CSV table of C-alpha atoms and ligand atoms in Angstrom, one decimal:
chain,number,residue,atom,x,y,z
A,22,MET,CA,74.6,73.9,170.0
A,23,ASP,CA,73.4,70.5,168.2
A,24,ASP,CA,74.3,72.2,165.0
A,25,LEU,CA,77.6,73.1,166.3
A,26,ASP,CA,78.8,69.3,167.5
A,27,ARG,CA,77.6,68.0,164.5
A,28,ALA,CA,79.6,70.5,162.0
A,29,GLN,CA,82.6,69.7,164.5
A,30,ASP,CA,82.0,65.8,164.2
A,31,LEU,CA,82.2,66.1,160.3
A,32,GLU,CA,85.1,68.3,160.5
A,33,MET,CA,86.8,66.4,162.5
A,34,ALA,CA,85.9,62.9,160.1
A,35,SER,CA,87.3,64.8,156.9
A,36,ARG,CA,90.5,65.8,158.4
A,37,ASN,CA,90.6,62.2,160.1
A,38,ALA,CA,90.1,60.9,156.6
A,39,ALA,CA,92.9,63.3,155.2
A,40,ILE,CA,95.3,61.9,157.4
A,41,THR,CA,94.1,58.5,156.7
A,42,ALA,CA,94.8,59.0,152.8
A,43,GLN,CA,98.0,60.5,153.4
A,44,GLN,CA,99.1,58.1,155.8
A,45,SER,CA,98.2,55.3,153.3
A,46,LYS,CA,100.0,56.7,150.8
A,47,GLN,CA,103.3,57.1,152.8
A,48,VAL,CA,103.1,53.5,153.2
A,49,LYS,CA,103.5,52.9,149.3
A,50,VAL,CA,106.7,54.6,149.6
A,51,THR,CA,110.5,53.0,149.5
A,52,LEU,CA,113.0,55.3,149.8
A,53,SER,CA,117.0,53.4,149.7
A,54,HIS,CA,117.7,56.3,151.7
A,55,CYS,CA,116.6,57.6,154.8
A,56,GLN,CA,114.5,60.7,154.5
A,57,ASP,CA,115.7,62.5,157.8
A,58,CYS,CA,119.6,61.5,157.8
A,59,GLY,CA,120.2,60.4,154.5
A,60,ASN,CA,122.0,56.9,155.5
A,61,GLY,CA,121.4,54.0,153.0
A,62,ILE,CA,118.7,51.7,153.8
A,63,PRO,CA,119.2,48.0,154.2
A,64,PRO,CA,117.3,45.7,151.2
A,65,LYS,CA,116.5,43.6,153.6
A,66,ARG,CA,114.5,46.8,155.1
A,67,GLN,CA,113.2,48.0,151.6
A,68,LYS,CA,111.4,44.7,151.1
A,69,ILE,CA,109.5,45.3,154.3
A,70,GLY,CA,107.4,48.0,152.0
A,71,GLY,CA,106.8,51.7,153.0
A,72,VAL,CA,110.3,52.1,154.5
A,73,ILE,CA,111.2,55.7,154.7
A,74,ARG,CA,113.9,56.2,157.2
A,75,CYS,CA,117.1,54.1,158.4
A,76,ILE,CA,116.5,51.4,161.8
A,77,GLU,CA,117.5,54.7,164.0
A,78,CYS,CA,115.6,57.3,162.7
A,79,GLN,CA,112.1,55.1,162.9
A,80,GLN,CA,113.5,54.3,166.4
A,81,LEU,CA,113.6,58.4,167.2
A,82,ILE,CA,110.1,58.7,165.6
A,83,GLU,CA,108.4,55.6,167.3
A,84,MET,CA,110.2,56.7,170.9
A,85,LYS,CA,108.5,60.2,170.3
A,86,GLN,CA,105.2,59.0,169.1
A,87,LYS,CA,104.9,56.9,172.1
A,88,ARG,CA,105.7,59.8,174.3
A,89,GLY,CA,102.4,61.7,172.0
A,90,LEU,CA,105.2,63.9,170.6
B,108,ZN,ZN1,118.0,57.9,159.1
């Protein structure tokens, strides 16, 4: 049983590492247009860095994340 638990821990750790790598990659990307709706992202917002969505779509995503979807 211990071996199985350890294997699952390892699997989870490597999965978390992959997710973290993916997220840090996304942070560096800044788009001039929203990846969801294609609307232009205001230059002021682009300066924040790592912006890939317009304000409306970002709010939608954040709302969904808060709900755990
Ligand atoms: Zn959008």
